[in-house]
Coordinates of C-alpha atoms (C1' of nucleotides) in Angstrom, one line a residue:
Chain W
X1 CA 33.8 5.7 20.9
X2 CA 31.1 7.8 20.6
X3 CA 29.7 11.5 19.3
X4 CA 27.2 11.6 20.9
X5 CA 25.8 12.3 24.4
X6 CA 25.3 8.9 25.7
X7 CA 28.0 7.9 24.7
X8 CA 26.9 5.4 22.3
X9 CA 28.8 4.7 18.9
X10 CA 27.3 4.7 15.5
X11 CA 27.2 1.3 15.3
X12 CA 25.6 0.8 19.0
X13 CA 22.9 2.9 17.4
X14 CA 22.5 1.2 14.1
X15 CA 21.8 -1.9 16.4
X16 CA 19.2 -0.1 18.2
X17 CA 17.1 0.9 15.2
X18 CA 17.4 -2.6 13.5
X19 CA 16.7 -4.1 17.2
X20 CA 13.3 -1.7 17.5
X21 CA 11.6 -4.0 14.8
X22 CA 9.9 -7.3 16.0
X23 CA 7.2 -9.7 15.1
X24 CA 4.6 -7.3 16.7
X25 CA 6.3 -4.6 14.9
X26 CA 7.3 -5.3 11.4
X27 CA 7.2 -1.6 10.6
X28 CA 6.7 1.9 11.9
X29 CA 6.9 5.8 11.2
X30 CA 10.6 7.2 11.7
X31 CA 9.1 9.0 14.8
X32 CA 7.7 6.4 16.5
X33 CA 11.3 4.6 15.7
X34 CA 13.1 7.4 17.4
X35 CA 10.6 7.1 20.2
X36 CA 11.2 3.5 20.7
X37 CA 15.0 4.0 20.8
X38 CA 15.4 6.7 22.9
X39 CA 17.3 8.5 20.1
X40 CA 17.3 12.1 19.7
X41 CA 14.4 12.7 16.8
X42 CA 16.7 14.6 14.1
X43 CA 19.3 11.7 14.8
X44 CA 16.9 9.0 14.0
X45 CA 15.7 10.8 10.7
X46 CA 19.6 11.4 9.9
X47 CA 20.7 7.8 10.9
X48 CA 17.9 6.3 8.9
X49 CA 18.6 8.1 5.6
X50 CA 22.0 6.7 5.6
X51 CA 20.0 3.2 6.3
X52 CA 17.8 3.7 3.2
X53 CA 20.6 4.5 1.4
X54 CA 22.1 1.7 1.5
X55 CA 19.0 -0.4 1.7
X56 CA 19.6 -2.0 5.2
X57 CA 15.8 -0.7 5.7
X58 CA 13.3 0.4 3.4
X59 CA 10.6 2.8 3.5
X60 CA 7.0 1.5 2.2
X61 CA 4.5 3.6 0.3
X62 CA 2.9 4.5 3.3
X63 CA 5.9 6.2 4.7
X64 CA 6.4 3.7 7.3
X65 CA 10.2 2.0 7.3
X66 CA 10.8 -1.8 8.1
X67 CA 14.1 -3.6 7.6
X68 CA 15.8 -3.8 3.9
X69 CA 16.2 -6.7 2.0
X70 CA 19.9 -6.1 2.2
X71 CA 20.0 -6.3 5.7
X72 CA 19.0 -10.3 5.3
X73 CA 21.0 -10.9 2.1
X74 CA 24.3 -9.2 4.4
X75 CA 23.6 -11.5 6.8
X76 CA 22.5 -14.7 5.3
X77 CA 25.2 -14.5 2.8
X78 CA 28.4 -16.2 4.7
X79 CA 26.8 -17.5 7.8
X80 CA 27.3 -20.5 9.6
X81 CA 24.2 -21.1 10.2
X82 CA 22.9 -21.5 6.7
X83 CA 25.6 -24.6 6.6
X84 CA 23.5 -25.8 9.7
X85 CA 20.1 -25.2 8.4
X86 CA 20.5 -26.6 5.2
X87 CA 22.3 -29.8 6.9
X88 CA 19.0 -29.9 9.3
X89 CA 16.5 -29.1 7.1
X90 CA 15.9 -32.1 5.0
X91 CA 15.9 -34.6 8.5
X92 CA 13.7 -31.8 10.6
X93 CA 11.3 -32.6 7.5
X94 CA 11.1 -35.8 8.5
X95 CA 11.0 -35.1 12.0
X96 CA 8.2 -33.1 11.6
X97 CA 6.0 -35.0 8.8
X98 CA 5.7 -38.0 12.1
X99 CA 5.2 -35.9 14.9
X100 CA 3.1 -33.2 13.3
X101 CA 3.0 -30.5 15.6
X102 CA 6.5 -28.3 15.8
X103 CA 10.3 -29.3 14.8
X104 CA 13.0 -26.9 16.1
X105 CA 16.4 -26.1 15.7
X106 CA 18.3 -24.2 18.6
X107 CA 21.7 -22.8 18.9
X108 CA 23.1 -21.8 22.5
X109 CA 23.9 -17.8 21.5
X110 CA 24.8 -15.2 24.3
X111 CA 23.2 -17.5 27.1
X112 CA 20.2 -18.2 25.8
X113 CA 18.6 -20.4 23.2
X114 CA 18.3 -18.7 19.3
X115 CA 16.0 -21.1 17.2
X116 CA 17.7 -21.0 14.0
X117 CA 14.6 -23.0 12.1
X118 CA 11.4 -23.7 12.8
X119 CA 8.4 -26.2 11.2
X120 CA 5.2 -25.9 12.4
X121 CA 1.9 -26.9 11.2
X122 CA -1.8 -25.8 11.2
X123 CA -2.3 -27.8 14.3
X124 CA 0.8 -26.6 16.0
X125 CA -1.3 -25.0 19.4
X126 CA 1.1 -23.3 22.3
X127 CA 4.4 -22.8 20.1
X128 CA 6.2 -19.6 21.4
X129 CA 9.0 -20.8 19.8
X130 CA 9.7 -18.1 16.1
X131 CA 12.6 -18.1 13.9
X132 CA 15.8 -15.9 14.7
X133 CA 13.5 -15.8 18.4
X134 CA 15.0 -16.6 21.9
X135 CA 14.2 -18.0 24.8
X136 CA 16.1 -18.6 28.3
X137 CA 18.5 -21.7 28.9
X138 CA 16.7 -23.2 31.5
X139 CA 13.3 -23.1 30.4
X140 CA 13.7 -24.9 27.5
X141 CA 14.5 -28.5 26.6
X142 CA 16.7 -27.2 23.6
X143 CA 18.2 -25.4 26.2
X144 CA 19.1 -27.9 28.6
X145 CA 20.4 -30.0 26.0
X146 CA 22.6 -27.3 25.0
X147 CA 24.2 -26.8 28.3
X148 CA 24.3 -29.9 29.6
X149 CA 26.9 -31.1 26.7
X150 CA 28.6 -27.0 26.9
X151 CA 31.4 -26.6 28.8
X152 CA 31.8 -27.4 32.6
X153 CA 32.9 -23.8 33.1
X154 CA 30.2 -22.4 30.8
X155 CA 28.0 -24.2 33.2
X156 CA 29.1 -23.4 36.8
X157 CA 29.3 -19.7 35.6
X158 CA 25.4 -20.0 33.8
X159 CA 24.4 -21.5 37.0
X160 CA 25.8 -19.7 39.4
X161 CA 23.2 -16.4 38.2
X162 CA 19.5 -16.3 39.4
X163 CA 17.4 -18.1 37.3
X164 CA 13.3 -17.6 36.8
X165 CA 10.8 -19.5 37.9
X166 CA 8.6 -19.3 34.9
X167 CA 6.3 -22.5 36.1
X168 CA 6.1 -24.8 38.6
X169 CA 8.1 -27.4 37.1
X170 CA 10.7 -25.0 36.1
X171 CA 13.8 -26.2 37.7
X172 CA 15.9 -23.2 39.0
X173 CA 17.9 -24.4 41.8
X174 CA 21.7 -25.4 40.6
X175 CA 21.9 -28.6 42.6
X176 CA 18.8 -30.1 41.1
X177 CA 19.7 -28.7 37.5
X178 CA 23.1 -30.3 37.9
X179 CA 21.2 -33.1 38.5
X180 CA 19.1 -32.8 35.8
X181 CA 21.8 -32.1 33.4
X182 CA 23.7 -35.1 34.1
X183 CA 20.5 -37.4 33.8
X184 CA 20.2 -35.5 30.0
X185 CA 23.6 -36.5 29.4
X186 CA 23.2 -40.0 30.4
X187 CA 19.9 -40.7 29.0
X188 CA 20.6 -38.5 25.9
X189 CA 17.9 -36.3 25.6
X190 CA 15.8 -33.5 27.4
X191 CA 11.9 -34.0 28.1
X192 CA 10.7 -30.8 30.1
X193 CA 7.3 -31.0 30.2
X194 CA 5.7 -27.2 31.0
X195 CA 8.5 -25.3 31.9
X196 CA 8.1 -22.1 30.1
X197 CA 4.3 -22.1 29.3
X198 CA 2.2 -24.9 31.2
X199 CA 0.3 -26.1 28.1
X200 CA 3.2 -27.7 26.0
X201 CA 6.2 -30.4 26.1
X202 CA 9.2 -30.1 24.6
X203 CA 11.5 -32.8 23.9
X204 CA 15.1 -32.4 22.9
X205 CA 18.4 -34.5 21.7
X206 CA 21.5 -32.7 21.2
X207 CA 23.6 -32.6 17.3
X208 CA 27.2 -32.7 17.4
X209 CA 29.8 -31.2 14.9
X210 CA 33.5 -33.2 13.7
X211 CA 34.4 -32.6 17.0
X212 CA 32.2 -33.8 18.9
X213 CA 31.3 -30.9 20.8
X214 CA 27.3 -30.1 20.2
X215 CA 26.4 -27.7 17.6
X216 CA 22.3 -27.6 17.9
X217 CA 19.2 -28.6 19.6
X218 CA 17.0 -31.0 18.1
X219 CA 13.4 -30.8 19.5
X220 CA 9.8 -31.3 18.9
X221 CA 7.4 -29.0 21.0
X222 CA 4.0 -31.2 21.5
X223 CA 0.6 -30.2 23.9
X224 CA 1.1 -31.4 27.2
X225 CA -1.5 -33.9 27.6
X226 CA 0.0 -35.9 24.4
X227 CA 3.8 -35.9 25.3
X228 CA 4.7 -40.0 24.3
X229 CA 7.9 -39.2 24.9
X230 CA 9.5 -43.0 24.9
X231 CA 7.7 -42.8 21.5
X232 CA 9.2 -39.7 20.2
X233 CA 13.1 -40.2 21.4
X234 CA 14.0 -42.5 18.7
X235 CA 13.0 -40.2 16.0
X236 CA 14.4 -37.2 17.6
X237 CA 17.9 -39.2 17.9
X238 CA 18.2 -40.8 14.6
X239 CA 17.3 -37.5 12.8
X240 CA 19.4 -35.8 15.4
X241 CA 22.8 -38.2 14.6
X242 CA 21.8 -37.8 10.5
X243 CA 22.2 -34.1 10.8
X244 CA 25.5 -34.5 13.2
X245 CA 26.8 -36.7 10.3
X246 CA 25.9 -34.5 7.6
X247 CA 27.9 -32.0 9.3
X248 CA 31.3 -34.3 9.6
X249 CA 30.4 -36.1 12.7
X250 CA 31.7 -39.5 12.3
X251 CA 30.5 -41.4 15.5
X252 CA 30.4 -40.9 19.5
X253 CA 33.9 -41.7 20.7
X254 CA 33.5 -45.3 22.6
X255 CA 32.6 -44.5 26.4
X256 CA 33.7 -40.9 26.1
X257 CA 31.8 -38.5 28.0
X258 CA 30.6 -36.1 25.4
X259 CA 30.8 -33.3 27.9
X260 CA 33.6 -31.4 26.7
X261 CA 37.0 -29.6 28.6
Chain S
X1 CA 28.0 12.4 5.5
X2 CA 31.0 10.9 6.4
X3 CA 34.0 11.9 8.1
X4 CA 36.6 10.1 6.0
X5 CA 38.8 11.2 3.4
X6 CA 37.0 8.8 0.9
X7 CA 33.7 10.5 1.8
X8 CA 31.8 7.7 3.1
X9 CA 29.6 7.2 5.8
X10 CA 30.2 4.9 8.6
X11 CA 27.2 2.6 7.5
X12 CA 28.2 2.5 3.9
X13 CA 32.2 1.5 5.1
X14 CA 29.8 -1.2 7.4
X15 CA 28.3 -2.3 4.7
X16 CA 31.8 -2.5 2.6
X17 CA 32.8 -4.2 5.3
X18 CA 30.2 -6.9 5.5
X19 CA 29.9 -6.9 1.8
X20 CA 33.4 -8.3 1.7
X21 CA 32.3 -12.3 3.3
X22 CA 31.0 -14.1 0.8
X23 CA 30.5 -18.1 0.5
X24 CA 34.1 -18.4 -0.7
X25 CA 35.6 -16.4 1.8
X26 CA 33.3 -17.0 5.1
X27 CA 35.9 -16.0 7.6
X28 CA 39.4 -14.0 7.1
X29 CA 41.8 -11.4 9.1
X30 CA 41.2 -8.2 9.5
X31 CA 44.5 -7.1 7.9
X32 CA 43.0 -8.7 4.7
X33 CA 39.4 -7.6 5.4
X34 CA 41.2 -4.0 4.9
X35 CA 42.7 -4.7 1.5
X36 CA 39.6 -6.3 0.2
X37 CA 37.5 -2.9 1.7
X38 CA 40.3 -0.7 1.1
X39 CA 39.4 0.7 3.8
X40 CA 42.8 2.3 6.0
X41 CA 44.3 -0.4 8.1
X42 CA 43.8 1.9 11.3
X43 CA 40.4 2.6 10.6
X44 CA 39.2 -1.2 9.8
X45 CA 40.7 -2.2 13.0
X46 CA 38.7 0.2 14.8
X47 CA 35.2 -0.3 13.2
X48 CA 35.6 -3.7 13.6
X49 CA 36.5 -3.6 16.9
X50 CA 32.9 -1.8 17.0
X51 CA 31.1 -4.1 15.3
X52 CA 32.6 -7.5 17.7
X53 CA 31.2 -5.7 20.6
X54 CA 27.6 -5.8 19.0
X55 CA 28.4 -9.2 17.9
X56 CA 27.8 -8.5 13.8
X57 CA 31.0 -9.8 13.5
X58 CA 32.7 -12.7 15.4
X59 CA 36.1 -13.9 16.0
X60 CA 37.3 -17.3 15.8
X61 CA 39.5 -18.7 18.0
X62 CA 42.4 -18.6 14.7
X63 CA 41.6 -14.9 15.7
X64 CA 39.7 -14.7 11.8
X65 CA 36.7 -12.6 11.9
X66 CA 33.1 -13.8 10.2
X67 CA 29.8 -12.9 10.5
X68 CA 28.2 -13.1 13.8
X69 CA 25.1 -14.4 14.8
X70 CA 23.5 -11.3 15.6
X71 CA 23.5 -10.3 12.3
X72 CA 21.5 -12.9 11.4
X73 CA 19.3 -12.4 14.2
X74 CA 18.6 -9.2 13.4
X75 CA 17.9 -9.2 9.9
X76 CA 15.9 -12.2 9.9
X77 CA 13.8 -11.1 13.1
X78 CA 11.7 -9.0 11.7
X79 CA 11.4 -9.7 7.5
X80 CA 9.0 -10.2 4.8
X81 CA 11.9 -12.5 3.3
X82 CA 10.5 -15.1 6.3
X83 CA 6.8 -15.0 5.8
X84 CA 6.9 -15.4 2.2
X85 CA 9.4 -18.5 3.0
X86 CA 7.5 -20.1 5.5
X87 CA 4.4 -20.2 3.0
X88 CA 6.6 -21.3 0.7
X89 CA 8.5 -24.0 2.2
X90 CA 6.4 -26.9 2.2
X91 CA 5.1 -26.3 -1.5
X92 CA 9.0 -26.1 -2.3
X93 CA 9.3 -29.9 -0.7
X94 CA 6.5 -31.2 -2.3
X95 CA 7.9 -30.3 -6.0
X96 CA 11.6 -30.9 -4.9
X97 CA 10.3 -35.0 -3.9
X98 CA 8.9 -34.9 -7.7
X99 CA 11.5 -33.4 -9.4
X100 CA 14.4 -34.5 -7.4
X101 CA 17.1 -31.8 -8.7
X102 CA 17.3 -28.5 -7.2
X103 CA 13.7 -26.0 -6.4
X104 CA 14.5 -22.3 -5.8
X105 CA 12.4 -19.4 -4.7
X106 CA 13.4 -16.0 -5.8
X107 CA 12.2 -12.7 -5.9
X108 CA 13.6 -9.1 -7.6
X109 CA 15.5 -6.7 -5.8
X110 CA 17.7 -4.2 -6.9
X111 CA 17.2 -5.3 -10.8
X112 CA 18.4 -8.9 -9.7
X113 CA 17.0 -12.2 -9.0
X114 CA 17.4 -12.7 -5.3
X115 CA 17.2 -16.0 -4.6
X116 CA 15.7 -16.7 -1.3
X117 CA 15.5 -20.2 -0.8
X118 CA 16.8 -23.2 -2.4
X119 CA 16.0 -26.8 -1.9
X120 CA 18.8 -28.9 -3.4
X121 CA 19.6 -32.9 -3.4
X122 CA 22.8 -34.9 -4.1
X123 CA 21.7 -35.2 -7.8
X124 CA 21.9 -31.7 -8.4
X125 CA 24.9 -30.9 -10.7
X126 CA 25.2 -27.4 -12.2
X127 CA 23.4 -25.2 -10.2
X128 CA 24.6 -21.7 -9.6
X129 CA 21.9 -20.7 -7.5
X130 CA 22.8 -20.1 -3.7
X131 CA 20.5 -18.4 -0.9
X132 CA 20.5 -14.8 -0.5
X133 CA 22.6 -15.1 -3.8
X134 CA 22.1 -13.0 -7.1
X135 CA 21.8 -13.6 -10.8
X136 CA 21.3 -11.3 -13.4
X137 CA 17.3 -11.2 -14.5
X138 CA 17.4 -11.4 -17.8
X139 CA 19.6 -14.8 -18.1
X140 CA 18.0 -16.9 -16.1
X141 CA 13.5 -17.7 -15.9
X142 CA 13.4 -16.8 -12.7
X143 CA 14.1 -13.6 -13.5
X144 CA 12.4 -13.2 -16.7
X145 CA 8.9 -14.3 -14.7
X146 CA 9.8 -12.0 -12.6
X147 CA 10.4 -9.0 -15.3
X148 CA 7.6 -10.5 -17.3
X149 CA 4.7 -9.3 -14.3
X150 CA 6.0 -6.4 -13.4
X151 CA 4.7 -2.7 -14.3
X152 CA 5.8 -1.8 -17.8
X153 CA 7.6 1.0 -17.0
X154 CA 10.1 -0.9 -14.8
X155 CA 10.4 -3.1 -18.0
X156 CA 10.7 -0.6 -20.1
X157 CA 13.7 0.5 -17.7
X158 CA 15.2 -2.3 -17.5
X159 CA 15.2 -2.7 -21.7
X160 CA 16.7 0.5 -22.2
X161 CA 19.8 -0.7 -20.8
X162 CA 22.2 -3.0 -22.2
X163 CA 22.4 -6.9 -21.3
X164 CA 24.9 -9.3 -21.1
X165 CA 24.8 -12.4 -23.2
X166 CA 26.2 -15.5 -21.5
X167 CA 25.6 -18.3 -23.6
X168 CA 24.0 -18.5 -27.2
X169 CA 20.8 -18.7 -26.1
X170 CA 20.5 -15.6 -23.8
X171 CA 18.4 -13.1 -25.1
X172 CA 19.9 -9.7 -25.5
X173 CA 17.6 -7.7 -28.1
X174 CA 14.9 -5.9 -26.6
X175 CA 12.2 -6.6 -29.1
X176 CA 12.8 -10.2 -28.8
X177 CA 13.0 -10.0 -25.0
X178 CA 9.4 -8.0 -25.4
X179 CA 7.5 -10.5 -27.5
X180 CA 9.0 -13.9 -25.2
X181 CA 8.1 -11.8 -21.8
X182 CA 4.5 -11.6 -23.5
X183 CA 4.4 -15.4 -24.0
X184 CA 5.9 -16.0 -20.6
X185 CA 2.7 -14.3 -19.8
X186 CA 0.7 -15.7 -21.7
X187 CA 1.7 -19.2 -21.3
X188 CA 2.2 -18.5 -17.7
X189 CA 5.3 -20.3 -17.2
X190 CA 9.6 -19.5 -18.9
X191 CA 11.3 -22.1 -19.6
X192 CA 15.1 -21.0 -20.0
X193 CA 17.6 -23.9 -21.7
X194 CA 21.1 -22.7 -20.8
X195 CA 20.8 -19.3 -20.7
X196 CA 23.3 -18.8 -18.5
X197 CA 25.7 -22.1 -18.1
X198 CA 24.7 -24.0 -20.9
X199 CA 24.4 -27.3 -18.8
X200 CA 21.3 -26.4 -17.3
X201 CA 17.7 -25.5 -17.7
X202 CA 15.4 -23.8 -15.7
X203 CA 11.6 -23.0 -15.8
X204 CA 9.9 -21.2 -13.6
X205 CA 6.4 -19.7 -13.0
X206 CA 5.0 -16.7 -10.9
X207 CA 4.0 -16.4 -7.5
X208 CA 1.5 -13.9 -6.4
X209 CA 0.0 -11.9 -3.3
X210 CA -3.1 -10.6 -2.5
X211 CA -3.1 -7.6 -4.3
X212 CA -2.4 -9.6 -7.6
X213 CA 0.9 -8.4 -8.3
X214 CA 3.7 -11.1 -8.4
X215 CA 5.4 -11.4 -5.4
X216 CA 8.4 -14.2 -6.4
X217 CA 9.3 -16.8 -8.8
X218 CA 9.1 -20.5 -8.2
X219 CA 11.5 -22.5 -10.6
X220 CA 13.3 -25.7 -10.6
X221 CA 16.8 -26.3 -12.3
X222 CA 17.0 -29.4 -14.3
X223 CA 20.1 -30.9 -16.6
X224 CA 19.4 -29.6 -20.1
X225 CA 18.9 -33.1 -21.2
X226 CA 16.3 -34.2 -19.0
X227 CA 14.3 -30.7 -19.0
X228 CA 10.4 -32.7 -19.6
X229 CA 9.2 -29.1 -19.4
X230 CA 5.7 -30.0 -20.4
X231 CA 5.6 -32.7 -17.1
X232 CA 7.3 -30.2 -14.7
X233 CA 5.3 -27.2 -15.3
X234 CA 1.6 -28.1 -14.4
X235 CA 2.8 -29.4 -10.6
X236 CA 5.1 -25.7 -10.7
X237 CA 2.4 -24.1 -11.2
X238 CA -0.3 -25.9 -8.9
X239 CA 2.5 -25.2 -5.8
X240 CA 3.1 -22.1 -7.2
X241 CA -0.7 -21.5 -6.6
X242 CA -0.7 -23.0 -3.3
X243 CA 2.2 -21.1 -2.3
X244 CA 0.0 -17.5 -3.8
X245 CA -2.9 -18.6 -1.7
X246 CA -1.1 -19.3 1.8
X247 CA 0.1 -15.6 1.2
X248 CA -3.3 -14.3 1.1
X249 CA -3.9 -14.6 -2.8
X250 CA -7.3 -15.5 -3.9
X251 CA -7.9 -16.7 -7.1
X252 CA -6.9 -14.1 -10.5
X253 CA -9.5 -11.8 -11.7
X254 CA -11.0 -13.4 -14.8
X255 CA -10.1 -12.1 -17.8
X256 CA -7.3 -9.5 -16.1
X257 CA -4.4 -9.1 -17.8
X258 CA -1.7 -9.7 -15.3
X259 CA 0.8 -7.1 -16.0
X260 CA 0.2 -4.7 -13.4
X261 CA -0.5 -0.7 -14.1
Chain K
dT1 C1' 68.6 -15.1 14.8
dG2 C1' 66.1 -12.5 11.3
dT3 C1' 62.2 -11.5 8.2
dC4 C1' 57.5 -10.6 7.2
dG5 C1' 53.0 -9.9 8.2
dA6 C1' 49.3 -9.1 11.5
dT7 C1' 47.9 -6.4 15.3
dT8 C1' 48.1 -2.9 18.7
dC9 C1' 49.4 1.6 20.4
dC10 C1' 49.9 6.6 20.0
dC11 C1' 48.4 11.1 18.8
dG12 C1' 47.2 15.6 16.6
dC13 C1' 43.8 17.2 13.3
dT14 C1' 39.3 18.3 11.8
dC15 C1' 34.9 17.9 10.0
dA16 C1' 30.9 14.8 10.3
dA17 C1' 27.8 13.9 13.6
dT18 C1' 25.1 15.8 17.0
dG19 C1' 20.8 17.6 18.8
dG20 C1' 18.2 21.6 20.0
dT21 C1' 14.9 24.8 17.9
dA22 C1' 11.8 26.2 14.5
dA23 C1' 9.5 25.9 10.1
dT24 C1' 6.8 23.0 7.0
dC25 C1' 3.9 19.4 5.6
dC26 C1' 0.0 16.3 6.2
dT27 C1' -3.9 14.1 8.0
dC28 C1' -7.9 14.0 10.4
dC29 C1' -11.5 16.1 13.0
dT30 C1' -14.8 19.9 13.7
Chain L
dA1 C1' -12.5 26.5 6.0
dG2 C1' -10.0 26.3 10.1
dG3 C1' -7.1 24.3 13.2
dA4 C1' -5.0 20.8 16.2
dG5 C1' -1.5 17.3 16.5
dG6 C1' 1.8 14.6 14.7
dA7 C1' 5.4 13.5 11.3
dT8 C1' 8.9 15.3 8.6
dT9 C1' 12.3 18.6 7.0
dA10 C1' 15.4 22.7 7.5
dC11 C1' 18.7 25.2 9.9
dC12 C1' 22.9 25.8 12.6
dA13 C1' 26.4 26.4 16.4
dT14 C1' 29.2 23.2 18.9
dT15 C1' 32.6 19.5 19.6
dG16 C1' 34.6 15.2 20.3
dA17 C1' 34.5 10.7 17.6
dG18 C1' 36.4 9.3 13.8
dC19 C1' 40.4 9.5 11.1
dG20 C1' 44.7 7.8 9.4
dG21 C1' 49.7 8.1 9.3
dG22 C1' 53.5 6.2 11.8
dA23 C1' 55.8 3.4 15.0
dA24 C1' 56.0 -0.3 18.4
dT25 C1' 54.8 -5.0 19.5
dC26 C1' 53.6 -9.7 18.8
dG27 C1' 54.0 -14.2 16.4
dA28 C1' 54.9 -17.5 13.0
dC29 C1' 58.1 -19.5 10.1
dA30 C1' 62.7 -20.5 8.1

DNA sequence: TGTCGATTCCCGCTCAATGGTAATCCTCCT
DNA sequence: AGGAGGATTACCATTGAGCGGGAATCGACA
């Protein structure tokens, strides 16, 4: 499926291009793109033409290229997650005016977490969550939601791979994380306090679709030393249920497990 | 550049491709996704095959193919689209909890209004605007805001060519187009009653960046009965402001034409 | 059982894509 | 002015990925 030497396909490299640009690199010469690739240099000038052309990137006065407009209309045009944001949005508002450091909104995507919206706020300190950003599974209380209501068989095969130790309270054996997910189930919501970076909480409650299976991760991130999390929980769930309903989701089936399969 | 019979390359048939989801058809086969490309049957099997093994399309369990997640991911990574949102966002709110109908933020692109983001409520009633959807600049204020700031001789493109009239009220006639984009200068706000479904108004006002140029539109869509345009444009434009500062904006030059070049 | 559509398999053709090399352009420094 | 270093464009021989017609298979429905 490929021309080319690597054996990659046209679209593999298309990927590659559009996957070169990041936060810390909005934009960049067509060289220095072909650099960060890998890609042959008259490739990446070739490759990129076609890309201007049809305005999936653009090229700035300065010369330097960063991703089109096009490329974000494409994408945001029929996606499920706009339905999901825009469900979200109006209760992570709320969410967000009490707690008043950072609301998130997670998706589970290719084993790991994708935060699909984000509100932050002028205080907001140690926040490495961004929008359309990712971080691992296990690390995060997003995250843990996620997979403790996914699957059993999603489960035993996410937890049967090694797992980093990011901190010290970063769980990575399975036994205790079965544990752990169970008690998230039961209790019916995350609190991980330091598990990715040691100067923030997070503090998660999962939303469910019509079919009761969970859709998102509902969470606030807060500094460490200023967690409150029996205070926060009831927010997190009642905005957490008002999204679920605005998405169909018409009430937890009486003394139904909600894990799923 | 391309290796089909039709002469296109495999980014533009990609873009075909992707072009063909829309909010009214979010998900569909890939025997129909061919007639609606018109792309060979053969052929839009295989690219898509491509393109679900970098996850920019998905398939449902139906076997139906939509957009994937990646997509999204990728084009909303790294964007300008996101920045200007996020310093957007809570301005947006704040006028959407006084005006209580429907607050958009668009920008121009391709000699279109792009709408970017769009705050709506139950109330709203005729409201054709969608995110990452389009609508023709000069029928709608948004648009004419837009085409009102911007160099002259993109305006005096745009003039040249001929314009659809949707309702009785569009304007069509250059001249007359000319002398209301100098008001909607001057008065710093357009105010559009039915220009394009007759039901509805909308006024907008400009957003700018740092370098003074206008950078989007803020507008809100009101039922043409209730338009109170003299109450609804002074908090447009304080957000609007806001919105112009948070992006780096600082203060216009006094005296300065804003018409750019 | 038969029909219709979606999907997959097969396969020979061919030209678009490839990627090395070299020329040109551009910017900054001396 | 000169020239060093990088970015960009131009050139071109090679070749296999993409192409697309056709047929077989699967699957739903009557």
């Amino acid at each position: 499926m490929a021309n080319s030497a690597s054996g990659e396909s046209i679209i593999g490299r298309f990927v590659k291009i559009v996957n070169a640009f990041d936060d810390t690199h909005p934009a960049m010469s067509v060289a220095e793109l072909g650099r960060r690739t890998g890609l042959p240099v008259t490739t990446t000038y070739r490759l990129v033409n076609d890309l201007l052309l049809e305005r999936l990137l653009e090229r700035e006065p300065g010369g330097d290229i960063h991703i089109g407009t096009r490329m974000w209309e494409l994408a945001s045009r029929s996606s499920k997650m706009l339905g999901l944001r825009e469900a979200a949005l109006p209760f992570m508002e709320d969410v967000q005016a009490v707690v008043q450091h950072s609301t998130t909104l997670g998706i589970l995507d290719s084993d790991e977490v994708l935060y699909i919206e984000r509100l932050g706020s002028d205080k907001t300190i140690v926040d490495i969550t961004k929008i359309a950003g990712r971080l691992p599974v296990h690390a995060t209380s997003s995250g843990l939601v996620l997979l403790a209501h996914s699957p059993s068989a999603y489960q035993d095969a996410f937890l049967a791979r090694p797992l980093t130790k990011f901190t010290e309270t970063t769980l990575t054996e399975p036994a205790a994380l079965r544990r752990h997910l169970a008690e998230i189930r039961q209790r019916g919501f995350a609190a991980m306090p330091g598990v990715i970076v040691p100067e923030s909480s997070g503090i998660a409650v999962p939303v469910f679709g019509p079919d009761n299976t969970v859709r998102a991760a509902l969470s606030v991130v807060v500094p460490r030393n200023e967690e409150n999390t029996p205070a926060r929980v009831p927010v997190l769930m009642a905005a957490a249920r008002g999204i679920s309903r605005a998405l169909g989701w018409r009430g937890e089936l009486k003394g139904t497990l909600r894990q799923s399969h």
